[in-house]
Amino acid sequence: MSASPPQASVPVSAISLSADARRRGLNGLLVYTFFMVTGFAMLMPLVAVHFVNDVGLAAAAVGLALAVRQLTQQGLALVGGVLSDRFGARRMICLGVLLRAAGFTSLAFADDLPLLLVAMAVSALGGAMFEAPYQASIAALTDERTRPRYYAISNWVSGVATTLGPLLGVALLRFDFRVVCLVAAACFAFNFVIALRLLPSVAMPERPPPLRHGLDLVRRDRAFLSLVVLMMLYWFLAVQINISLPLLAQRLTGEVDSVGVMFAVSAGLTVLLQYGLVRWLERRFNTAQVLVLGVVLMSLAVGAIGFTDGFAGFLVCIGGFAIGAVMTRPTQQTLIAGLADPRALGTFLGVSSLSLAIGGGLGNVAGGWLVDVATARHWPWLPWTVFCAIGLLNAFGLSLLLRAPRAQALPAA
């Protein structure tokens, strides 16, 4: 990465903001995070259950729809990042949350695969517009000293929202799936107000840098691109929480409420452990080591599911998976933000979203397909063995890449 100082003309730069403006913006982002995650978590885990069991679509078809959302959102996040660097993060966040609200509203009226795909695509387009600007805003309003702690707090807030979201979704599902969709859409509509009132507006340059400026910086940064490629395997594993794991939870008990229980266990552990566990680990390991250990734990936990035959054992595995996610979530965010060039934060963080676009998209499609194959052939171990192997391969690759001095020198998670 070039050693040149950040340019003051970068749209997402917060160099000129006062400490109070930074603090207000970061507190606003915490409120934004809560409603963003709550709205997503109350609806998305129920999509697979509703469209497979109530509408009658195949699990692979629903996995395809989830993959469309994943690929569209993260694949186009680069566009949102580039536009953020040019037009400002707050404008793109406001546009994105309104599109997401429209997508979730249209999902309430989808009753076949084509309509499901359209609703997912609109929702994904909204996510593509706000995701990179949201991450760039955090990176711009924090520094190397405050960023790790802020990510830990932000992920704790996400954990609380992830705990409440599925429980609220399951409760609203007793009325109707449409009610779940409309309340989730309202969360994103409210975030439009939050972004408009609480996020700082950074002055735009009279002559913005060319659109290819940030892309050229990314193209020359091999360490950053290598990390993006390896994180594709991580997201292949991580997105199973939205496709294969909810499907198995319901099949083990025959009740949709078990999906809410699964997410309550996962998010409850996140709330209890996120801040304290990360602070304990940072005194003993560096950021890269915590990330690798977390991926290994997630891999072994999901692999152990193939050897369980009851809901209680399944929840134990979910607990291990959740603890691994607690370790990996802030560390991968810290590594990506730390390696990103501050002259084009939106573009760098948009490129990093390609790992979730490709890896998460493949994970959704493969997750639904492997569940169908395992059910048809009576091979209950198949999906979990595949997920475990991919996760361990990812941990090995990350351990090699992150031995570099540049990664080792980043602040602790």
Coordinates of C-alpha atoms in Angstrom, one line a residue, residues 116-407:
L116 CA -39.4 -14.2 -4.8
L117 CA -36.4 -13.5 -7.1
V118 CA -37.5 -10.0 -7.9
A119 CA -38.1 -9.1 -4.2
M120 CA -34.7 -10.5 -3.3
A121 CA -33.0 -8.6 -6.1
V122 CA -34.6 -5.2 -5.0
S123 CA -33.7 -5.9 -1.4
A124 CA -30.1 -6.8 -2.5
L125 CA -29.8 -3.6 -4.5
G126 CA -30.6 -1.6 -1.4
G127 CA -28.0 -3.5 0.5
A128 CA -25.5 -2.9 -2.2
M129 CA -26.0 0.8 -1.9
F130 CA -25.7 1.1 1.9
E131 CA -23.3 -1.7 2.9
A132 CA -19.9 -0.3 1.8
P133 CA -20.8 3.3 2.7
Y134 CA -21.8 2.1 6.2
Q135 CA -18.6 0.2 6.7
A136 CA -16.6 3.1 5.2
S137 CA -18.3 5.5 7.7
I138 CA -17.1 3.4 10.6
A139 CA -13.6 3.2 9.2
A140 CA -13.6 7.0 8.6
L141 CA -15.0 8.0 12.0
T142 CA -12.6 5.8 13.9
D143 CA -8.8 5.4 14.0
E144 CA -6.4 2.5 14.6
R145 CA -6.7 3.0 18.3
T146 CA -10.5 3.3 18.6
R147 CA -11.6 1.0 15.7
P148 CA -11.1 -2.4 17.4
R149 CA -13.1 -1.4 20.4
Y150 CA -15.9 0.1 18.3
Y151 CA -16.2 -3.0 16.2
A152 CA -16.5 -5.0 19.4
I153 CA -19.3 -2.8 20.7
S154 CA -21.0 -2.7 17.3
N155 CA -20.9 -6.5 17.1
W156 CA -22.4 -6.7 20.7
V157 CA -25.2 -4.4 19.5
S158 CA -25.6 -6.7 16.5
G159 CA -25.7 -9.7 18.8
V160 CA -28.6 -8.1 20.8
A161 CA -30.4 -7.4 17.6
T162 CA -29.8 -10.9 16.3
T163 CA -31.2 -12.3 19.5
L164 CA -34.4 -10.2 19.4
G165 CA -34.9 -10.3 15.6
P166 CA -35.7 -14.0 15.1
L167 CA -37.8 -14.1 18.3
L168 CA -39.8 -11.1 17.0
G169 CA -40.0 -12.7 13.6
V170 CA -41.3 -16.0 14.9
A171 CA -43.8 -14.1 17.2
L172 CA -45.1 -12.0 14.2
L173 CA -45.3 -15.2 12.0
R174 CA -48.2 -16.3 14.2
F175 CA -50.2 -13.5 12.6
D176 CA -48.8 -13.8 9.0
F177 CA -45.6 -13.9 7.1
R178 CA -46.6 -10.6 5.5
V179 CA -46.6 -8.9 8.9
V180 CA -43.0 -10.0 9.4
C181 CA -42.0 -8.5 6.0
L182 CA -43.7 -5.2 6.7
V183 CA -42.2 -4.8 10.2
A184 CA -38.8 -5.6 8.8
A185 CA -39.3 -3.0 6.1
A186 CA -40.3 -0.5 8.7
C187 CA -37.0 -1.0 10.5
F188 CA -35.1 0.1 7.3
A189 CA -37.5 3.0 6.7
F190 CA -36.7 4.2 10.3
N191 CA -33.0 3.9 9.5
F192 CA -33.5 6.5 6.7
V193 CA -34.4 9.0 9.4
I194 CA -31.5 7.9 11.6
A195 CA -29.0 8.4 8.7
L196 CA -30.5 11.7 7.7
R197 CA -30.5 13.1 11.3
L198 CA -27.4 11.6 13.0
L199 CA -24.8 10.8 10.4
P200 CA -22.4 13.6 9.6
S201 CA -22.4 15.1 6.1
V202 CA -18.9 15.4 4.8
A203 CA -18.2 18.2 2.3
M204 CA -17.8 16.9 -1.2
P205 CA -14.8 18.0 -3.4
E206 CA -15.5 20.4 -6.3
R207 CA -13.6 18.0 -8.5
P208 CA -14.0 14.4 -7.3
P209 CA -11.3 11.9 -8.2
P210 CA -11.9 9.7 -11.3
L211 CA -14.0 6.6 -10.6
R212 CA -11.1 4.4 -11.6
H213 CA -8.8 6.0 -9.0
G214 CA -9.9 3.8 -6.1
L215 CA -10.0 0.7 -8.4
D216 CA -6.4 1.3 -9.4
L217 CA -5.3 1.5 -5.7
V218 CA -7.1 -1.8 -5.0
R219 CA -5.6 -3.5 -8.1
R220 CA -2.1 -2.8 -6.9
D221 CA -2.7 -4.1 -3.3
R222 CA -2.0 -7.8 -3.5
A223 CA -2.2 -8.5 0.2
F224 CA -5.7 -7.0 0.4
L225 CA -6.9 -8.9 -2.7
S226 CA -5.5 -12.2 -1.3
L227 CA -7.5 -11.6 1.9
V228 CA -10.6 -10.9 -0.1
V229 CA -10.2 -14.2 -2.0
L230 CA -9.6 -16.3 1.2
M231 CA -12.6 -14.7 2.9
M232 CA -14.8 -16.3 0.2
L233 CA -14.3 -19.7 1.8
Y234 CA -15.1 -18.1 5.2
W235 CA -18.4 -16.8 4.0
F236 CA -19.3 -20.1 2.3
L237 CA -19.3 -21.5 5.8
A238 CA -20.7 -18.6 7.7
V239 CA -23.9 -18.2 5.6
Q240 CA -25.1 -21.6 6.5
I241 CA -26.7 -20.0 9.5
N242 CA -29.3 -18.6 7.0
I243 CA -30.0 -21.8 4.9
S244 CA -28.9 -25.2 6.0
L245 CA -28.9 -24.7 9.8
P246 CA -32.5 -23.3 10.0
L247 CA -33.8 -26.1 7.8
L248 CA -32.1 -28.8 10.0
A249 CA -33.4 -27.1 13.1
Q250 CA -37.0 -27.4 12.0
R251 CA -36.6 -30.9 10.6
L252 CA -35.2 -32.1 14.0
T253 CA -38.2 -30.9 15.9
G254 CA -41.0 -30.5 13.4
E255 CA -41.7 -27.0 14.8
V256 CA -40.8 -23.6 13.2
D257 CA -40.2 -22.3 16.8
S258 CA -37.0 -24.3 16.9
V259 CA -35.5 -21.8 14.4
G260 CA -36.0 -19.0 16.9
V261 CA -34.5 -21.1 19.6
M262 CA -31.4 -21.8 17.4
F263 CA -30.9 -18.1 16.8
A264 CA -31.6 -17.2 20.4
V265 CA -28.8 -19.6 21.5
S266 CA -26.4 -18.2 18.8
A267 CA -27.2 -14.5 19.5
G268 CA -27.4 -15.0 23.2
L269 CA -23.8 -16.3 23.3
T270 CA -22.8 -13.3 21.1
V271 CA -24.3 -10.9 23.6
L272 CA -22.7 -12.6 26.6
L273 CA -19.2 -13.1 25.1
Q274 CA -18.6 -10.6 22.3
Y275 CA -16.9 -7.9 24.2
G276 CA -15.4 -9.8 27.2
L277 CA -14.1 -12.7 25.1
V278 CA -12.5 -10.5 22.5
R279 CA -10.8 -8.4 25.2
W280 CA -9.5 -11.5 26.9
L281 CA -8.2 -12.9 23.6
E282 CA -6.5 -9.7 22.5
R283 CA -4.2 -10.0 25.6
R284 CA -3.0 -13.4 24.4
F285 CA -3.2 -13.4 20.6
N286 CA -2.9 -11.0 17.7
T287 CA -5.7 -10.3 15.4
A288 CA -4.7 -12.8 12.7
Q289 CA -4.4 -15.6 15.3
V290 CA -7.8 -14.9 16.7
L291 CA -9.4 -15.0 13.2
V292 CA -7.8 -18.4 12.4
L293 CA -8.7 -20.0 15.7
G294 CA -12.3 -18.7 15.3
V295 CA -12.6 -20.3 11.8
V296 CA -11.2 -23.6 13.1
L297 CA -13.8 -23.6 15.9
M298 CA -16.7 -22.8 13.4
S299 CA -15.5 -25.6 11.1
L300 CA -15.3 -28.2 13.8
A301 CA -18.7 -27.2 15.3
V302 CA -20.5 -27.5 12.0
G303 CA -18.7 -30.8 11.2
A304 CA -19.9 -32.2 14.5
I305 CA -23.5 -31.7 13.5
G306 CA -23.1 -34.7 11.2
F307 CA -22.7 -36.9 14.3
T308 CA -25.7 -35.6 16.3
D309 CA -29.2 -37.0 16.1
G310 CA -31.1 -34.8 18.5
F311 CA -32.0 -31.1 18.9
A312 CA -30.0 -30.8 22.2
G313 CA -26.8 -31.9 20.5
F314 CA -27.5 -29.7 17.6
L315 CA -27.8 -26.7 19.9
V316 CA -24.4 -27.5 21.5
C317 CA -22.9 -27.4 18.0
I318 CA -24.7 -24.1 17.3
G319 CA -23.0 -22.8 20.5
G320 CA -19.6 -23.7 19.2
F321 CA -20.4 -22.2 15.8
A322 CA -21.5 -19.0 17.6
I323 CA -18.4 -18.7 19.7
G324 CA -16.3 -19.1 16.6
A325 CA -18.3 -16.3 14.9
V326 CA -17.7 -14.1 18.0
M327 CA -14.0 -14.5 17.4
T328 CA -14.1 -14.0 13.7
R329 CA -16.5 -11.2 13.2
P330 CA -14.6 -8.3 14.7
T331 CA -11.2 -9.6 13.7
Q332 CA -12.0 -9.9 10.0
Q333 CA -13.5 -6.4 10.1
T334 CA -10.4 -5.0 11.8
L335 CA -8.1 -6.7 9.3
I336 CA -10.0 -5.5 6.3
A337 CA -10.4 -1.9 7.5
G338 CA -6.8 -1.9 8.6
L339 CA -5.5 -3.1 5.2
A340 CA -7.8 -0.7 3.2
D341 CA -6.2 2.4 1.7
P342 CA -7.7 5.5 3.5
R343 CA -7.7 7.4 0.2
A344 CA -10.5 5.2 -1.2
L345 CA -12.2 3.5 1.8
G346 CA -15.6 3.1 0.0
T347 CA -14.0 1.3 -3.0
F348 CA -11.8 -0.9 -0.8
L349 CA -14.6 -2.0 1.4
G350 CA -16.8 -2.4 -1.7
V351 CA -14.2 -4.8 -3.2
S352 CA -14.1 -6.7 0.2
S353 CA -17.8 -7.4 -0.2
L354 CA -17.0 -9.5 -3.2
S355 CA -15.9 -12.2 -0.8
L356 CA -19.4 -12.4 0.7
A357 CA -21.0 -12.0 -2.7
I358 CA -19.2 -15.0 -4.2
G359 CA -18.5 -17.1 -1.2
G360 CA -21.9 -16.4 0.4
G361 CA -23.7 -16.9 -2.9
L362 CA -22.1 -20.3 -3.5
G363 CA -22.7 -21.2 0.1
N364 CA -26.4 -20.5 -0.1
V365 CA -26.8 -22.5 -3.4
A366 CA -24.6 -25.4 -2.1
G367 CA -26.3 -25.4 1.3
G368 CA -29.8 -25.9 -0.1
W369 CA -28.6 -28.4 -2.7
L370 CA -26.6 -30.5 -0.2
V371 CA -29.5 -30.6 2.2
D372 CA -31.8 -31.9 -0.7
V373 CA -29.1 -34.5 -1.7
A374 CA -28.6 -35.6 1.9
T375 CA -32.3 -36.0 2.4
A376 CA -32.9 -37.9 -0.8
R377 CA -29.9 -40.3 -0.4
H378 CA -30.1 -40.6 3.4
W379 CA -26.6 -39.2 3.9
P380 CA -27.2 -36.9 6.9
W381 CA -23.5 -36.3 7.4
L382 CA -22.9 -35.0 3.8
P383 CA -23.5 -31.2 4.2
W384 CA -21.7 -30.9 7.5
T385 CA -18.6 -32.8 6.3
V386 CA -18.3 -30.6 3.2
F387 CA -18.8 -27.4 5.3
C388 CA -16.2 -28.5 7.8
A389 CA -13.6 -29.3 5.1
I390 CA -14.0 -26.0 3.4
G391 CA -13.7 -24.1 6.7
L392 CA -10.5 -25.9 7.7
L393 CA -9.1 -25.2 4.3
N394 CA -9.9 -21.5 4.8
A395 CA -8.2 -21.5 8.2
F396 CA -5.0 -23.0 6.7
G397 CA -4.9 -20.4 3.9
L398 CA -5.5 -17.5 6.3
S399 CA -2.7 -18.8 8.6
L400 CA -0.3 -18.6 5.7
L401 CA -1.4 -15.2 4.4
L402 CA -1.6 -13.5 7.8
R403 CA 2.0 -14.4 8.8
A404 CA 3.1 -11.4 6.8
P405 CA 4.5 -8.5 8.9
R406 CA 1.9 -6.1 7.6
A407 CA -1.0 -8.2 9.0

